[in-house]
Tab-separated table of C-alpha atoms in Angstrom:
chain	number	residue	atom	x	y	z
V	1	UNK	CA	71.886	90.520	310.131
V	2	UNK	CA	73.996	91.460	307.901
V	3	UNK	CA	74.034	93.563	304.223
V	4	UNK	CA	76.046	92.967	300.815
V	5	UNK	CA	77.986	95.327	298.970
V	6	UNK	CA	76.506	94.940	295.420
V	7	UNK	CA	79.902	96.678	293.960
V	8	UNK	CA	81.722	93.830	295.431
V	9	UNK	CA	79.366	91.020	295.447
V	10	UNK	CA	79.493	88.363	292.406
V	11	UNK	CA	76.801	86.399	293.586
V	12	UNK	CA	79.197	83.129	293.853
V	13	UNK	CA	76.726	81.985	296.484
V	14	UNK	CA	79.537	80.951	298.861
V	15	UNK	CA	78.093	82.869	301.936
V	16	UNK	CA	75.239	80.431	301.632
V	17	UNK	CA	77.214	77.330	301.967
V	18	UNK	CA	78.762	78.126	305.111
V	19	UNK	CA	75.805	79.691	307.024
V	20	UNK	CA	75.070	77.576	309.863
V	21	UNK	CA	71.939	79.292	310.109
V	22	UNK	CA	70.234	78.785	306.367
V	23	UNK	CA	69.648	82.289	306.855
V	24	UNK	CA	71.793	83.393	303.519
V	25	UNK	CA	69.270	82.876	300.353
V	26	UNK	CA	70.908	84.106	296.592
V	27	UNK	CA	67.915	85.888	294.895
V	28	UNK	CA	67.635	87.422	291.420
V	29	UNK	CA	68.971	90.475	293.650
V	30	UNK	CA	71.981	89.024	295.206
V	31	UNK	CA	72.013	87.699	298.622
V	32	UNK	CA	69.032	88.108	301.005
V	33	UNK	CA	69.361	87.375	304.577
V	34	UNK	CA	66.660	86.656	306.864
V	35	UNK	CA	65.954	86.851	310.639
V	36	UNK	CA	67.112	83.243	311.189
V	37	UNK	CA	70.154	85.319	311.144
V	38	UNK	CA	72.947	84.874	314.864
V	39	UNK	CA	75.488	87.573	313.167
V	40	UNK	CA	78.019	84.637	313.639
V	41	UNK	CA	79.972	86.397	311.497
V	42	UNK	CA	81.312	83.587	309.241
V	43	UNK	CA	79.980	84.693	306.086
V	44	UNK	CA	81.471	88.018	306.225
V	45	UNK	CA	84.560	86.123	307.236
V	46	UNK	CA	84.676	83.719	304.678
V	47	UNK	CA	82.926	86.324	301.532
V	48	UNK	CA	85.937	85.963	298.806
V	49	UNK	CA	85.601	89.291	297.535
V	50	UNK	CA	84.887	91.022	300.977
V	51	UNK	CA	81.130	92.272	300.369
V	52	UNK	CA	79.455	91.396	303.342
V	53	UNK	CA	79.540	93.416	306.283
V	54	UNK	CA	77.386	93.599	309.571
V	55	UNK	CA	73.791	94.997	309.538
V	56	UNK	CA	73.351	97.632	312.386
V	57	UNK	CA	69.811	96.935	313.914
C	1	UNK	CA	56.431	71.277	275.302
C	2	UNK	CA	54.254	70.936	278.693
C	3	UNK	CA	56.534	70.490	281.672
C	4	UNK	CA	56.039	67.003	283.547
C	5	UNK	CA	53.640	67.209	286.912
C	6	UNK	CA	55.548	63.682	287.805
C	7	UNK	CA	59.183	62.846	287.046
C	8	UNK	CA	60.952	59.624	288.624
C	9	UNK	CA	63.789	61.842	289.439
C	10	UNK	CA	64.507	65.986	289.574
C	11	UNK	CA	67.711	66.628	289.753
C	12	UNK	CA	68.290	70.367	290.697
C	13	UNK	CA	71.352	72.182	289.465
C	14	UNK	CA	72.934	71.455	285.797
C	15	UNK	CA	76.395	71.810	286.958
C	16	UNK	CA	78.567	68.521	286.042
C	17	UNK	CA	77.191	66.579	289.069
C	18	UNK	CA	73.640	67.362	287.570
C	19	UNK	CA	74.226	66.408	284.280
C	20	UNK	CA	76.265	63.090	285.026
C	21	UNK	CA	72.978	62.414	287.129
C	22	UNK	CA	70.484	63.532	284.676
C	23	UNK	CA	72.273	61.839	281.232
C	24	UNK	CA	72.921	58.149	283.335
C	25	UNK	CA	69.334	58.334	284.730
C	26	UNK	CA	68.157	59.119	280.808
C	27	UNK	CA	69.857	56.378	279.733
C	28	UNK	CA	68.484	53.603	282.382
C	29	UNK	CA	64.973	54.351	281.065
C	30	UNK	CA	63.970	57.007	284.270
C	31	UNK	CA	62.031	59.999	283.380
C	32	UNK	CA	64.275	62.869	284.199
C	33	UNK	CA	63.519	66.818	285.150
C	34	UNK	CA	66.458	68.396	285.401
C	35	UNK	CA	66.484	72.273	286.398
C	36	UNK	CA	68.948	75.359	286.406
C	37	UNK	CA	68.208	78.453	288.489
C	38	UNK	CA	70.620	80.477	286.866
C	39	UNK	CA	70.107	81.922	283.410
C	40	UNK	CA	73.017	79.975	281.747
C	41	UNK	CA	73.938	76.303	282.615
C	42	UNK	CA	77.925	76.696	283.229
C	43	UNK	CA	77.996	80.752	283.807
C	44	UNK	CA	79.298	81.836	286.127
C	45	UNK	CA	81.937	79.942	286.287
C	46	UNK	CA	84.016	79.259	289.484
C	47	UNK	CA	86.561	77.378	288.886
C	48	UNK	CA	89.933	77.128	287.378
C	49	UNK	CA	89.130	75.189	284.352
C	50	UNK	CA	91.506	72.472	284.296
C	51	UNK	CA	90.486	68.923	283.918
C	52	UNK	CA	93.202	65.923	284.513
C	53	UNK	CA	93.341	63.205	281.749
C	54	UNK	CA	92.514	60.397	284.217
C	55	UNK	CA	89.349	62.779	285.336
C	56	UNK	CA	88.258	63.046	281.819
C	57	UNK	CA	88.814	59.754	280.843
C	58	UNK	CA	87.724	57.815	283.340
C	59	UNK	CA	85.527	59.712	285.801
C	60	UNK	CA	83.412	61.670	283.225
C	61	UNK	CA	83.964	59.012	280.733
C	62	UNK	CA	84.148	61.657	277.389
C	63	UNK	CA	86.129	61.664	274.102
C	64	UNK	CA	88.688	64.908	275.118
C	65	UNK	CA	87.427	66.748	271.431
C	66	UNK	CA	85.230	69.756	271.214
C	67	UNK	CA	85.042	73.820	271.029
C	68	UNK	CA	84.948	73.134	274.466
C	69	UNK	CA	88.457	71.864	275.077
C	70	UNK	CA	90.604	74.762	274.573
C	71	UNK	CA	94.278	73.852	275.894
C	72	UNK	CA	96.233	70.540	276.632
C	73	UNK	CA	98.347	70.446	279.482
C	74	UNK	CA	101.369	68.953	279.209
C	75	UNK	CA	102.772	69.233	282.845
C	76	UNK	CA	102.678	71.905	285.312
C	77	UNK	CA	105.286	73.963	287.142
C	78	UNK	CA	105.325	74.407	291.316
C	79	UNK	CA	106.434	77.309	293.108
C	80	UNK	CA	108.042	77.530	296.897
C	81	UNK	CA	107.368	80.402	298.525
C	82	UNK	CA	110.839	81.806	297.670
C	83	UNK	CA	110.167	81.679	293.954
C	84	UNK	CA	111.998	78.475	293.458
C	85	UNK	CA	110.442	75.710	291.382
C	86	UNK	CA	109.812	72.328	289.952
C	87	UNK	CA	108.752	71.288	286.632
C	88	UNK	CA	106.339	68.104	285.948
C	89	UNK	CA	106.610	67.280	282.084
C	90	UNK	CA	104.779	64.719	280.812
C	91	UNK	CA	104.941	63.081	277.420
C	92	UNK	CA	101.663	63.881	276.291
C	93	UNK	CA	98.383	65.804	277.392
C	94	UNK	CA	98.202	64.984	281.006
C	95	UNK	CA	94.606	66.930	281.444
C	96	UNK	CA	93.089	69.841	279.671
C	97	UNK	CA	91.471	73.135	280.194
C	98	UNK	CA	88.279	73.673	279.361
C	99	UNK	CA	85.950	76.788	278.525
C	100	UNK	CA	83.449	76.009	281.298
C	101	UNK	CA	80.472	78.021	280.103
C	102	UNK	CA	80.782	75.627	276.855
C	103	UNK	CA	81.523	72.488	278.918
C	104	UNK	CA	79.250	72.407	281.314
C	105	UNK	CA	76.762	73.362	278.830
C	106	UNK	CA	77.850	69.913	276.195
C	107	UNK	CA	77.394	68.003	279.840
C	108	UNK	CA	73.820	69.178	279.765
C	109	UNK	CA	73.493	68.625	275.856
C	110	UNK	CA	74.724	65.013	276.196
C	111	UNK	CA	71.759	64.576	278.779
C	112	UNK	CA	69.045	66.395	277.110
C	113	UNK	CA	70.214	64.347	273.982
C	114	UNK	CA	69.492	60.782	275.660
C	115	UNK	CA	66.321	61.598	277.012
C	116	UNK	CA	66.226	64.052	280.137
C	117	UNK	CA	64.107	67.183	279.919
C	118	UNK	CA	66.794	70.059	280.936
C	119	UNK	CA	65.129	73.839	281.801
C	120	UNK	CA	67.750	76.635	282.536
C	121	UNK	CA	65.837	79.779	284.384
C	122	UNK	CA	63.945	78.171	286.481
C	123	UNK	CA	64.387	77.700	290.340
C	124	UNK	CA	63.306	74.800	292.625
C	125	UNK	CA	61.700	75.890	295.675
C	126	UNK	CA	59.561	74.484	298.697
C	127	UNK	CA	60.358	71.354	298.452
C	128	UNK	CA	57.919	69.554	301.204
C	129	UNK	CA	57.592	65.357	301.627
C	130	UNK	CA	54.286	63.988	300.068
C	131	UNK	CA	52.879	60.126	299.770
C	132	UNK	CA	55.262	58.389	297.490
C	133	UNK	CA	57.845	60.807	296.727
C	134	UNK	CA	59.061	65.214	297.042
C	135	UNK	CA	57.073	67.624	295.922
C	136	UNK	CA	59.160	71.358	294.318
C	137	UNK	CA	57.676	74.376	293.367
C	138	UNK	CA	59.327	75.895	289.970
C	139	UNK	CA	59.096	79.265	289.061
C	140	UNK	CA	60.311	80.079	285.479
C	141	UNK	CA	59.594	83.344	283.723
C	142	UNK	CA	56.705	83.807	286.256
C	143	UNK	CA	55.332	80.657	285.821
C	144	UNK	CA	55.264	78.491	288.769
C	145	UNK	CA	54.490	74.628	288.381
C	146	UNK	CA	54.201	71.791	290.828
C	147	UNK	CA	56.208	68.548	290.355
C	148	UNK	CA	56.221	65.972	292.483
C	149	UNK	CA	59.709	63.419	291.776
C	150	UNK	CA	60.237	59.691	293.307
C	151	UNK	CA	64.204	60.766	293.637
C	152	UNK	CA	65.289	64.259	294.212
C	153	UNK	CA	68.709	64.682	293.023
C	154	UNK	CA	70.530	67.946	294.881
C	155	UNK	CA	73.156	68.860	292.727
C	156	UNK	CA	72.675	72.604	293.799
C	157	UNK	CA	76.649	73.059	294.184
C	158	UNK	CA	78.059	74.794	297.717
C	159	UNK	CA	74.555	76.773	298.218
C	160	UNK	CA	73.384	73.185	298.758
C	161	UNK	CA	69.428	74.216	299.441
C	162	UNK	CA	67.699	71.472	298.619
C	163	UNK	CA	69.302	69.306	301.317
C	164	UNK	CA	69.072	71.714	304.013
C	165	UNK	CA	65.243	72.453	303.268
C	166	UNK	CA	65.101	68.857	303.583
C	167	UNK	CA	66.677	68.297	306.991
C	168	UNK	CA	70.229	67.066	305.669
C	169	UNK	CA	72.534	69.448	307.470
C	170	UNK	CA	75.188	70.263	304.531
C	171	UNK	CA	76.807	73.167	305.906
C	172	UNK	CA	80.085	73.525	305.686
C	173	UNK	CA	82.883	74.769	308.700
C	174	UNK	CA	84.782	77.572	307.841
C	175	UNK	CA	88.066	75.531	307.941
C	176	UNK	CA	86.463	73.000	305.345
C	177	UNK	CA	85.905	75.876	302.358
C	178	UNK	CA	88.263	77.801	300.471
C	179	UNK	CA	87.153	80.800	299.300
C	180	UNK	CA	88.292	81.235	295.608
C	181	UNK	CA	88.446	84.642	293.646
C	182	UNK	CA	89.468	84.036	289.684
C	183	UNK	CA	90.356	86.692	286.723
C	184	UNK	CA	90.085	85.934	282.943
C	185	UNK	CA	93.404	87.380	281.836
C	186	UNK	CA	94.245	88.561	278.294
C	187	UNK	CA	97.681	90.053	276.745
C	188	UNK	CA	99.798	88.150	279.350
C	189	UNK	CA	102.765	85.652	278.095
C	190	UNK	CA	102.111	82.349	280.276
C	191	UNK	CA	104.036	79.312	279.857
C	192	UNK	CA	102.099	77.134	277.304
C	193	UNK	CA	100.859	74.052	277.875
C	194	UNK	CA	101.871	74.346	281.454
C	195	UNK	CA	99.575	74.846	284.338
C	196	UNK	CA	101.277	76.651	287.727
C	197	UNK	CA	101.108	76.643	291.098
C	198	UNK	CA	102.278	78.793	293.869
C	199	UNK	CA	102.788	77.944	297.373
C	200	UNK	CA	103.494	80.211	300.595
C	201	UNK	CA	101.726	81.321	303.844
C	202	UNK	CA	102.242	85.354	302.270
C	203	UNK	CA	100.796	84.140	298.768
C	204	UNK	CA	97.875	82.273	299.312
C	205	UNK	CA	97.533	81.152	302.970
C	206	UNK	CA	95.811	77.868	303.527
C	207	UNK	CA	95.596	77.542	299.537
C	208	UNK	CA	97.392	78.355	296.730
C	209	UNK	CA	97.313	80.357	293.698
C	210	UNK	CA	96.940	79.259	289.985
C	211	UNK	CA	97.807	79.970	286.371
C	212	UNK	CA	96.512	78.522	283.871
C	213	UNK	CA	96.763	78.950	280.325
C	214	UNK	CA	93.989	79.102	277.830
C	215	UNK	CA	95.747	80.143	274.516
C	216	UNK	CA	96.148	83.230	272.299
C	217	UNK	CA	97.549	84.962	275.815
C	218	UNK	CA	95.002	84.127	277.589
C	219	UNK	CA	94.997	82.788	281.339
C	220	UNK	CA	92.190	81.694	284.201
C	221	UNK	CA	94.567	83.288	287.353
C	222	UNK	CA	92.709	82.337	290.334
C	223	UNK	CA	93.563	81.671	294.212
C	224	UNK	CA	91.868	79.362	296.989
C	225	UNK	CA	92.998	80.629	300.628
C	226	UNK	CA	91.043	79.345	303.863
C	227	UNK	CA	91.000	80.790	307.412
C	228	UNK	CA	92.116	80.734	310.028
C	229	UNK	CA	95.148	81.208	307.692
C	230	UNK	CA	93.885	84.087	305.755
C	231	UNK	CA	93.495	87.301	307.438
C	232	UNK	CA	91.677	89.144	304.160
C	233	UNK	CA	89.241	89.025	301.498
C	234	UNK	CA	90.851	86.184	298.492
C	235	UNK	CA	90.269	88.692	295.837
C	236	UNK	CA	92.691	90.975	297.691
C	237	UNK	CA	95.213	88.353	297.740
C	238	UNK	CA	94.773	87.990	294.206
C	239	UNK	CA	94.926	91.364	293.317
C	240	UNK	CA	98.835	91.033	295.341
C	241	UNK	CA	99.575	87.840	292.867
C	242	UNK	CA	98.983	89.618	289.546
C	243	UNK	CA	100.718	92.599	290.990
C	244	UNK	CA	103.923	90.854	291.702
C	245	UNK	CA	104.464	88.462	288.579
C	246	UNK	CA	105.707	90.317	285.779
C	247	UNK	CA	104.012	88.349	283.009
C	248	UNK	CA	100.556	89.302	284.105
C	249	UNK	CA	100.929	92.964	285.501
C	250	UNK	CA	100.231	94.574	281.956
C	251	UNK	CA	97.393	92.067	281.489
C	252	UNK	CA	93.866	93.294	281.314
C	253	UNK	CA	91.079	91.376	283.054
C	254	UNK	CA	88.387	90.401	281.047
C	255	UNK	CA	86.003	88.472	283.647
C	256	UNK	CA	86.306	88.347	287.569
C	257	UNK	CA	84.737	85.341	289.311
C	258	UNK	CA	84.465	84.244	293.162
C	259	UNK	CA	83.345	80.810	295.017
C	260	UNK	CA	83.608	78.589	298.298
C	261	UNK	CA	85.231	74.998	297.449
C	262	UNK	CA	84.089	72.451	299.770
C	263	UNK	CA	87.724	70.980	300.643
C	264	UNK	CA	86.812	68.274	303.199
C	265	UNK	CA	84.307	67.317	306.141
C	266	UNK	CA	82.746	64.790	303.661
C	267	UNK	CA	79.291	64.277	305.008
C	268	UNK	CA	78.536	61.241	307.221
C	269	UNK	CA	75.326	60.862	304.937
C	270	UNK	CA	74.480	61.927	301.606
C	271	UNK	CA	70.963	60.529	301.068
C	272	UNK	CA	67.873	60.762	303.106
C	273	UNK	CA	64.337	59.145	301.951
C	274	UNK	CA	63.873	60.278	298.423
C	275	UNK	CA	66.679	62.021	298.053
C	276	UNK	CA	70.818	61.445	297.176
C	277	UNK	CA	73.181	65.014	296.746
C	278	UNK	CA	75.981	64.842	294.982
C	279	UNK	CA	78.874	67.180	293.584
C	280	UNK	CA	79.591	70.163	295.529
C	281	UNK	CA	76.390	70.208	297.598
C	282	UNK	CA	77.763	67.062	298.922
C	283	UNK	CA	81.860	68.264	299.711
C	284	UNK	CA	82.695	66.003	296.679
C	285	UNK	CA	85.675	68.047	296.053
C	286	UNK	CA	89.480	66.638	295.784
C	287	UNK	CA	90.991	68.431	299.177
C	288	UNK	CA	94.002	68.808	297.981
C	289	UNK	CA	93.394	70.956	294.386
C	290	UNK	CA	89.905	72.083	295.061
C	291	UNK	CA	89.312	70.169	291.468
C	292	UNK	CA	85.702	68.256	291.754
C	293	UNK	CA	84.303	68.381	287.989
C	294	UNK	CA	85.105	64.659	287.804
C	295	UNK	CA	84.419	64.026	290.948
C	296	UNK	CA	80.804	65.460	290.954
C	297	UNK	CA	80.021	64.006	287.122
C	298	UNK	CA	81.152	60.595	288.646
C	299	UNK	CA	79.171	61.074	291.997
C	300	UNK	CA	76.107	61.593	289.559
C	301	UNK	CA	76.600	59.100	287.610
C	302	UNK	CA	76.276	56.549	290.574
C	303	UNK	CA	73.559	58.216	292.214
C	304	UNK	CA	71.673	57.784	288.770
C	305	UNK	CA	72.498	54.397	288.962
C	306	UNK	CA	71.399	53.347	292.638
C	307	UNK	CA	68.061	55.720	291.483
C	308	UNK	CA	67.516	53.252	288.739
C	309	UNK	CA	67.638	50.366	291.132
C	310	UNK	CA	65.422	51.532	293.189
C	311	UNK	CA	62.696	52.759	290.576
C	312	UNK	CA	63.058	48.893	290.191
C	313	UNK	CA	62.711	47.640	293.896
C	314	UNK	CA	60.137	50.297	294.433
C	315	UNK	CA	62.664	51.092	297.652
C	316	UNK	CA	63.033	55.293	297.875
C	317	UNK	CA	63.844	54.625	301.553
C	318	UNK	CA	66.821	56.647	303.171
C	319	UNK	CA	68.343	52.602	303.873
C	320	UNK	CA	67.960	51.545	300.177
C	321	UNK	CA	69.773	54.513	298.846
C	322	UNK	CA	72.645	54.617	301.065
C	323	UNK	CA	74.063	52.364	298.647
C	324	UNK	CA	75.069	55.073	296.784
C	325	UNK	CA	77.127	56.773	299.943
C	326	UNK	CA	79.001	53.290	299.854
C	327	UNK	CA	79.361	53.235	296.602
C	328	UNK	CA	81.044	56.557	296.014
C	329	UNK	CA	82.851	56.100	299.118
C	330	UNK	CA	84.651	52.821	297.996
C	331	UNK	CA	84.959	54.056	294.464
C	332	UNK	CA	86.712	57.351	295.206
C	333	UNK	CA	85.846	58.890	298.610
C	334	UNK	CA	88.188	56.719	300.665
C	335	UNK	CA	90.793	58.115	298.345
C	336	UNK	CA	89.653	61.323	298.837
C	337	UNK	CA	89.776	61.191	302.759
C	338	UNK	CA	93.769	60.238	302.130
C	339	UNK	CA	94.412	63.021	300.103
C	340	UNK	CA	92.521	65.213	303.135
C	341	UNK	CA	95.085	64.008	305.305
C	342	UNK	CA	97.925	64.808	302.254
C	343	UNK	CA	96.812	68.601	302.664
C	344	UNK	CA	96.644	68.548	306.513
C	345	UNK	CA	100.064	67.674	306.309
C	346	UNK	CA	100.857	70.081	304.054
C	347	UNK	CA	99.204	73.330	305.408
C	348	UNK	CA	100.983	72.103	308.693
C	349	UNK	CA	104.353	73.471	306.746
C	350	UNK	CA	105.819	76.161	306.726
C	351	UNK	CA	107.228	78.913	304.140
C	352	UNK	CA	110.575	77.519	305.270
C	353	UNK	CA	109.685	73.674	304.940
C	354	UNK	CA	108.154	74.146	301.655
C	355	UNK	CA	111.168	76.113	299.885
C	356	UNK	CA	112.847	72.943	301.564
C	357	UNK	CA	110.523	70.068	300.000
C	358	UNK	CA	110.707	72.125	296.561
C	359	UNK	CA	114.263	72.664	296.598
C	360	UNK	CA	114.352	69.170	297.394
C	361	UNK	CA	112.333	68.188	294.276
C	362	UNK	CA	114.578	69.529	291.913
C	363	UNK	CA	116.117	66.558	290.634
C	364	UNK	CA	113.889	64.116	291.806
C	365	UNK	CA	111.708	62.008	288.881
C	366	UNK	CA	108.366	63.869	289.392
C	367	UNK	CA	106.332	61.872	287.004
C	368	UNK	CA	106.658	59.119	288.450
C	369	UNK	CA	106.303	60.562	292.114
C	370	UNK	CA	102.994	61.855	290.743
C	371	UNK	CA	101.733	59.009	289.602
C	372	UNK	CA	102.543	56.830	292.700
C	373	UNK	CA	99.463	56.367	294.572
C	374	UNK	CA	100.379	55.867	297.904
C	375	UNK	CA	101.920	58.471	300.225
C	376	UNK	CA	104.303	56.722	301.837
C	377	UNK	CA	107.317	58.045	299.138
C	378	UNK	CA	106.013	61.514	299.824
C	379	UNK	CA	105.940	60.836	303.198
C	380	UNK	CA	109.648	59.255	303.157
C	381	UNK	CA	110.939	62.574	301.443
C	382	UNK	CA	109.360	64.703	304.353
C	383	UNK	CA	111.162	62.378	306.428
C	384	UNK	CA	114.214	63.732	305.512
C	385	UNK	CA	114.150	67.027	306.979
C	386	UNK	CA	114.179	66.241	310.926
C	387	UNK	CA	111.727	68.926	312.038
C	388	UNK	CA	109.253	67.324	309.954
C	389	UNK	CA	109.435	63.411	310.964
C	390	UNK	CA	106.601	63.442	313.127
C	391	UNK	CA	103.880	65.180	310.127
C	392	UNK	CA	105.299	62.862	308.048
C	393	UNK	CA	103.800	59.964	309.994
C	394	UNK	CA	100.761	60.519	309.472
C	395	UNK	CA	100.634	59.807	306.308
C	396	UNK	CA	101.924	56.387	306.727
């Protein structure tokens, strides 16, 4: 899982687009990520403005 | 005004891609739903603004006049890593930028105007597979409304839902999506009526940066870089660029923007039954610039098209609407798959090969090497430097 930094985050929607999971939605609060989630890591790789880190469970 | 329970085609997203569908499909006699999730049709924006004159002209098919249309280029300047550069200039306007919250939003006025019903704030969701067509949930302004559409258009840009929810698998690889980071810039001194670009591994790896002017000192400054080649966030990239060009430092930033760019992997299929995606959602993006305004508002356009034709034949089967993959494909994505291999080549190079090919350039008649539409000149100059004989043969 993993959780947005809403000081960073512009809510470009990017992270969605590469999620192999579907697991990234955008939501009138920014992104939401549900349990479909592998913690592939891609969208924190690919996040533009570096707002996504991991989730500890 | 009561919103439709049956539409012969949604199209979801008002981006270009959705309005090109929406207006054509208007205009052939369909009845049209076409919805925005986002507050604003064309904020925010993630792009760089610029528009080339053949993409206007020909690909959107609009007169280049409007409060919309805010600077003509008139060529554009190319940096090698080692500052050194080339200058394009053309007689006239070669392309244009464009304020994109005012764009995107006469795109959606030009289809609401010749017929289709157009609702910003309000989100498509659920979409599930009923007798004779897709069903979508919308919720606007708590209201949520069933509509059930013969066609589903997904023009729902990279997030590309719709498809997925659907069973179309539009992901796209890491390698295949720059990740963009832009600033509105005011008080800076950019060259007018030129658009640049900056090469170099340290700049913008696996990308490139980008100023463009917008008039009164204004500028959209923006970078694409793609990993494996970038090792940090693009914005911090960015941040490096304005730093280190001395007519921007002193500049304040009046908007900051982010996005993924599809660059590639075009999908195998873009339809399934009852349903076509176009624009971003499906990679419809030029590799090489990132640019796909005209390529999305064209992609529209044809899905609208083979949508019409089957309203007619009574055909929403996945086979009868694959004639819009082979369509677009003739029409422009076979070019597009070229220019993929153009950039392959070119992120191949290195800082050193690329002060080369621009030092190189100087001299050479660039207007007319950037209008050739083939590769092989491009691929004869490469030729040139030994080390890169064997790159240059695939582009042949």
């Amino acid at each position: 899982m993993i959780r947005t930094d809403k000081s960073k985050c512009l809510r470009c929607a990017g992270c969605v687009g590469v999620c192999p999971k579907s697991a990234l939605t955008l939501t009138e609060h920014g992104i939401v990520c549900n349990e479909n989630c592998n913690d592939c890591g891609i969208c924190i790789n690919f996040c533009p403005v570096g707002a996504i880190k991991p989730k500890e469970r | 005004m009561d919103i439709p329970k049956e539409v012969d085609v949604l199209v979801v997203g008002m981006g270009p891609g959705g309005s090109g569908a929406a207006k054509k499909a208007a205009e052939l006699g369909l009845s049209v739903l076409g919805v925005e999730k986002r507050a604003e049709i064309g904020a925010p924006k993630r792009c760089g603004e610029a528009v080339s004159r053949h993409g206007m002209i020909e690909r959107i098919g609009i007169e280049p006049k409007g409060p919309w249309l805010i600077q003509e280029v008139h060529g554009a300047v190319v940096y090698s890593p080692d500052g050194r550069h080339v200058r394009i200039d053309y007689d006239g306007p070669e392309g244009w930028i464009v304020e994109r919250k005012l764009f995107d939003k006469h795109l959606a006025a030009l289809a609401a105007r010749t017929g289709a019903r157009i609702m910003a704030k309000t989100e498509a969701k659920n979409f599930r597979r009923v007798e004779g067509g897709i069903k979508a949930t919308l919720e606007s302004e708590g209201i949520t409304h069933d509509v059930k559409a013969r066609i589903v258009i997904a023009a729902d840009g990279v997030e590309s839902k719709v498809a997925r929810e659907l069973g179309v698998n539009t992901t796209a690889r890491l390698i295949d999506i720059c990740a963009g980071a832009q600033f509105e810039m005011a008080n800076v001194k950019p060259n007018e009526n030129m658009i640049e670009f900056f090469f170099g591994n340290g700049i913008a790896p696996g990308g490139y940066c980008w100023i463009f002017p917008k008039g009164e000192g204004m500028v959209n400054v923006g970078i694409g870089v793609r990993r494996p080649w970038a090792k940090k966030p693009a914005i911090e990239y960015l941040k490096e660029f304005v730093r280190s060009r001395p007519e921007l430092r002193d500049g304040s930033i009046l908007e900051v923007n982010s996005g993924g760019v599809p660059v590639g992997g075009f999908l195998k299929d873009n339809v399934d039954d009852n349903l076509m995606i176009v624009g971003d959602a499906a990679h419809q993006v030029n590799p090489i610039h990132g640019g796909g305004i005209p390529e999305a508002y064209m992609a529209g356009r044809i899905a609208a098209e083979v949508a019409a034709e089957a309203v007619k034949a009574n055909d929403f089967s996945k086979k009868f609407l694959k004639r819009y993959d082979e369509i677009w494909m003739k029409q422009r994505g076979n070019r597009l798959k070229k220019i993929l291999k153009l950039r392959e080549v070119m992120e191949s190079m290195s800082d050193d090969d690329l002060n080369w090919l621009i030092n190189y350039l100087q001299g050479q008649d660039l207007v007319d090497i950037s209008r050739s539409s083939g590769f092989t000149r491009f691929a004869k100059i490469l030729m040139k430097r030994p080390k890169l004989i064997k790159l240059a043969r695939k582009l042949i």
